[in-house]
Amino acid sequence: MVLHKNRGTEFDDHFAELCIRTLCVYPVGSVVELNNKEVAVVYEPNVENSRKPTLGILTQSNGKKRAAPLVCNLALRSEAEGREVSKVLDPEKVDVDVDEVMEQIKTRGEHSDRLRR
């Protein structure tokens, strides 16, 4: 986020853009809160639009934990349903074991029909 905010001033535009595309705004394993208060873990980056990664959504908007992570590609309007990342969270403060979540997404994540095809 610092690179994005300060490109053209503190950082060269080209360098900042290259770093953002390479590292993505939300690196894999980042714990994020969505605009509807759901908590998720970034599962896959989106090199075309780094603000719209694929997530494993861990909670419902009311804070209730999901039985298995819901895999959601924010770049697909049909899956995102208006969801956007609003902020990055500290995994320790929200009690999220990122390694465990990544394994759950691989083995038992709830994928939409669109992702199964």
PDB file of C-alpha atoms in Angstrom:
ATOM      1  CA  MET A   1       0.000   0.000   0.000  1.00  0.00           C
ATOM      2  CA  VAL A   2       2.872   2.378   0.741  1.00  0.00           C
ATOM      3  CA  LEU A   3       4.236   1.832  -2.762  1.00  0.00           C
ATOM      4  CA  HIS A   4       0.854   2.520  -4.312  1.00  0.00           C
ATOM      5  CA  LYS A   5       0.166   5.656  -2.272  1.00  0.00           C
ATOM      6  CA  ASN A   6       3.624   7.140  -2.807  1.00  0.00           C
ATOM      7  CA  ARG A   7       4.345   6.225  -6.417  1.00  0.00           C
ATOM      8  CA  GLY A   8       5.434   9.237  -8.384  1.00  0.00           C
ATOM      9  CA  THR A   9       6.527  11.074  -5.232  1.00  0.00           C
ATOM     10  CA  GLU A  10       8.725   8.910  -3.012  1.00  0.00           C
ATOM     11  CA  PHE A  11       8.994   6.056  -5.524  1.00  0.00           C
ATOM     12  CA  ASP A  12       9.566   6.053  -9.255  1.00  0.00           C
ATOM     13  CA  ASP A  13       6.251   5.317 -11.048  1.00  0.00           C
ATOM     14  CA  HIS A  14       7.690   2.500 -13.158  1.00  0.00           C
ATOM     15  CA  PHE A  15       9.471   0.860 -10.200  1.00  0.00           C
ATOM     16  CA  ALA A  16       6.393   1.106  -7.980  1.00  0.00           C
ATOM     17  CA  GLU A  17       4.128  -0.384 -10.662  1.00  0.00           C
ATOM     18  CA  LEU A  18       6.576  -3.240 -11.254  1.00  0.00           C
ATOM     19  CA  CYS A  19       6.721  -4.022  -7.519  1.00  0.00           C
ATOM     20  CA  ILE A  20       2.940  -3.878  -7.156  1.00  0.00           C
ATOM     21  CA  ARG A  21       2.435  -6.244 -10.099  1.00  0.00           C
ATOM     22  CA  THR A  22       5.132  -8.626  -8.902  1.00  0.00           C
ATOM     23  CA  LEU A  23       4.243  -8.687  -5.208  1.00  0.00           C
ATOM     24  CA  CYS A  24       0.550  -7.864  -5.584  1.00  0.00           C
ATOM     25  CA  VAL A  25      -1.266  -5.500  -3.263  1.00  0.00           C
ATOM     26  CA  TYR A  26      -2.471  -8.426  -1.142  1.00  0.00           C
ATOM     27  CA  PRO A  27       0.176 -11.199  -1.069  1.00  0.00           C
ATOM     28  CA  VAL A  28      -0.910 -14.828  -0.728  1.00  0.00           C
ATOM     29  CA  GLY A  29      -1.615 -15.593   2.924  1.00  0.00           C
ATOM     30  CA  SER A  30      -2.706 -12.063   3.823  1.00  0.00           C
ATOM     31  CA  VAL A  31      -5.663 -11.959   6.204  1.00  0.00           C
ATOM     32  CA  VAL A  32      -8.181  -9.347   5.102  1.00  0.00           C
ATOM     33  CA  GLU A  33     -11.526  -7.903   6.095  1.00  0.00           C
ATOM     34  CA  LEU A  34     -14.059  -7.320   3.356  1.00  0.00           C
ATOM     35  CA  ASN A  35     -16.430  -4.389   2.999  1.00  0.00           C
ATOM     36  CA  ASN A  36     -19.250  -6.580   4.363  1.00  0.00           C
ATOM     37  CA  LYS A  37     -17.195  -7.491   7.486  1.00  0.00           C
ATOM     38  CA  GLU A  38     -16.358 -11.045   6.341  1.00  0.00           C
ATOM     39  CA  VAL A  39     -12.812 -12.200   7.172  1.00  0.00           C
ATOM     40  CA  ALA A  40     -10.806 -13.976   4.473  1.00  0.00           C
ATOM     41  CA  VAL A  41      -7.338 -15.191   3.524  1.00  0.00           C
ATOM     42  CA  VAL A  42      -5.803 -14.373   0.146  1.00  0.00           C
ATOM     43  CA  TYR A  43      -5.463 -17.710  -1.656  1.00  0.00           C
ATOM     44  CA  GLU A  44      -4.315 -16.670  -5.143  1.00  0.00           C
ATOM     45  CA  PRO A  45      -3.113 -13.333  -6.488  1.00  0.00           C
ATOM     46  CA  ASN A  46      -4.632 -11.678  -9.531  1.00  0.00           C
ATOM     47  CA  VAL A  47      -1.830 -10.359 -11.730  1.00  0.00           C
ATOM     48  CA  GLU A  48      -4.301  -8.483 -13.956  1.00  0.00           C
ATOM     49  CA  ASN A  49      -5.936  -6.644 -11.044  1.00  0.00           C
ATOM     50  CA  SER A  50      -4.051  -7.028  -7.778  1.00  0.00           C
ATOM     51  CA  ARG A  51      -6.948  -5.533  -5.795  1.00  0.00           C
ATOM     52  CA  LYS A  52      -9.168  -8.486  -6.737  1.00  0.00           C
ATOM     53  CA  PRO A  53      -7.465 -11.713  -5.605  1.00  0.00           C
ATOM     54  CA  THR A  54      -9.059 -15.105  -5.004  1.00  0.00           C
ATOM     55  CA  LEU A  55      -9.933 -15.509  -1.332  1.00  0.00           C
ATOM     56  CA  GLY A  56     -10.890 -18.178   1.131  1.00  0.00           C
ATOM     57  CA  ILE A  57     -13.682 -16.522   3.115  1.00  0.00           C
ATOM     58  CA  LEU A  58     -13.623 -17.747   6.722  1.00  0.00           C
ATOM     59  CA  THR A  59     -16.572 -15.972   8.330  1.00  0.00           C
ATOM     60  CA  GLN A  60     -19.985 -14.703   7.453  1.00  0.00           C
ATOM     61  CA  SER A  61     -20.662 -10.977   7.685  1.00  0.00           C
ATOM     62  CA  ASN A  62     -22.123 -11.504  11.184  1.00  0.00           C
ATOM     63  CA  GLY A  63     -18.776 -12.949  12.353  1.00  0.00           C
ATOM     64  CA  LYS A  64     -19.963 -16.571  12.468  1.00  0.00           C
ATOM     65  CA  LYS A  65     -17.283 -19.013  11.253  1.00  0.00           C
ATOM     66  CA  ARG A  66     -17.983 -20.987   8.095  1.00  0.00           C
ATOM     67  CA  ALA A  67     -17.695 -24.788   8.262  1.00  0.00           C
ATOM     68  CA  ALA A  68     -15.189 -24.596   5.389  1.00  0.00           C
ATOM     69  CA  PRO A  69     -13.664 -21.610   3.614  1.00  0.00           C
ATOM     70  CA  LEU A  70     -15.743 -20.240   0.741  1.00  0.00           C
ATOM     71  CA  VAL A  71     -13.470 -19.733  -2.276  1.00  0.00           C
ATOM     72  CA  CYS A  72     -14.308 -16.450  -3.962  1.00  0.00           C
ATOM     73  CA  ASN A  73     -12.612 -14.812  -6.942  1.00  0.00           C
ATOM     74  CA  LEU A  74     -13.164 -11.081  -6.469  1.00  0.00           C
ATOM     75  CA  ALA A  75     -12.461 -10.513 -10.178  1.00  0.00           C
ATOM     76  CA  LEU A  76     -15.629 -12.420 -11.110  1.00  0.00           C
ATOM     77  CA  ARG A  77     -18.680 -10.258 -10.554  1.00  0.00           C
ATOM     78  CA  SER A  78     -20.884 -13.353 -10.166  1.00  0.00           C
ATOM     79  CA  GLU A  79     -18.757 -14.558  -7.242  1.00  0.00           C
ATOM     80  CA  ALA A  80     -17.722 -11.262  -5.684  1.00  0.00           C
ATOM     81  CA  GLU A  81     -21.316 -10.083  -5.176  1.00  0.00           C
ATOM     82  CA  GLY A  82     -20.064  -6.591  -4.327  1.00  0.00           C
ATOM     83  CA  ARG A  83     -17.296  -7.794  -2.008  1.00  0.00           C
ATOM     84  CA  GLU A  84     -14.088  -5.757  -1.841  1.00  0.00           C
ATOM     85  CA  VAL A  85     -11.088  -5.876   0.462  1.00  0.00           C
ATOM     86  CA  SER A  86     -11.403  -3.037   2.960  1.00  0.00           C
ATOM     87  CA  LYS A  87      -8.338  -3.655   5.139  1.00  0.00           C
ATOM     88  CA  VAL A  88      -5.532  -6.037   6.029  1.00  0.00           C
ATOM     89  CA  LEU A  89      -5.714  -7.698   9.444  1.00  0.00           C
ATOM     90  CA  ASP A  90      -3.064  -9.105  11.776  1.00  0.00           C
ATOM     91  CA  PRO A  91      -3.628 -12.897  11.731  1.00  0.00           C
ATOM     92  CA  GLU A  92      -2.651 -13.201  15.401  1.00  0.00           C
ATOM     93  CA  LYS A  93      -5.173 -10.579  16.513  1.00  0.00           C
ATOM     94  CA  VAL A  94      -8.033 -12.336  14.708  1.00  0.00           C
ATOM     95  CA  ASP A  95      -6.793 -15.841  15.636  1.00  0.00           C
ATOM     96  CA  VAL A  96      -6.217 -17.131  12.094  1.00  0.00           C
ATOM     97  CA  ASP A  97      -3.673 -19.876  11.401  1.00  0.00           C
ATOM     98  CA  VAL A  98      -2.849 -19.034   7.782  1.00  0.00           C
ATOM     99  CA  ASP A  99      -1.103 -22.361   7.029  1.00  0.00           C
ATOM    100  CA  GLU A 100      -4.079 -24.307   8.333  1.00  0.00           C
ATOM    101  CA  VAL A 101      -6.518 -22.167   6.353  1.00  0.00           C
ATOM    102  CA  MET A 102      -4.530 -22.603   3.129  1.00  0.00           C
ATOM    103  CA  GLU A 103      -4.648 -26.377   3.596  1.00  0.00           C
ATOM    104  CA  GLN A 104      -8.397 -26.243   4.300  1.00  0.00           C
ATOM    105  CA  ILE A 105      -8.981 -24.258   1.123  1.00  0.00           C
ATOM    106  CA  LYS A 106      -7.081 -26.876  -0.892  1.00  0.00           C
ATOM    107  CA  THR A 107      -8.819 -29.864   0.640  1.00  0.00           C
ATOM    108  CA  ARG A 108     -12.304 -28.772   1.656  1.00  0.00           C
ATOM    109  CA  GLY A 109     -12.946 -25.268   0.424  1.00  0.00           C
ATOM    110  CA  GLU A 110     -16.457 -24.633  -0.864  1.00  0.00           C
ATOM    111  CA  HIS A 111     -16.020 -23.723  -4.517  1.00  0.00           C
ATOM    112  CA  SER A 112     -18.721 -22.131  -6.592  1.00  0.00           C
ATOM    113  CA  ASP A 113     -19.955 -24.062  -9.643  1.00  0.00           C
ATOM    114  CA  ARG A 114     -18.094 -21.588 -11.836  1.00  0.00           C
ATOM    115  CA  LEU A 115     -14.727 -22.602 -10.310  1.00  0.00           C
ATOM    116  CA  ARG A 116     -15.385 -26.341 -10.714  1.00  0.00           C
ATOM    117  CA  ARG A 117     -15.825 -26.177 -14.495  1.00  0.00           C
TER     118      ARG A 117
END
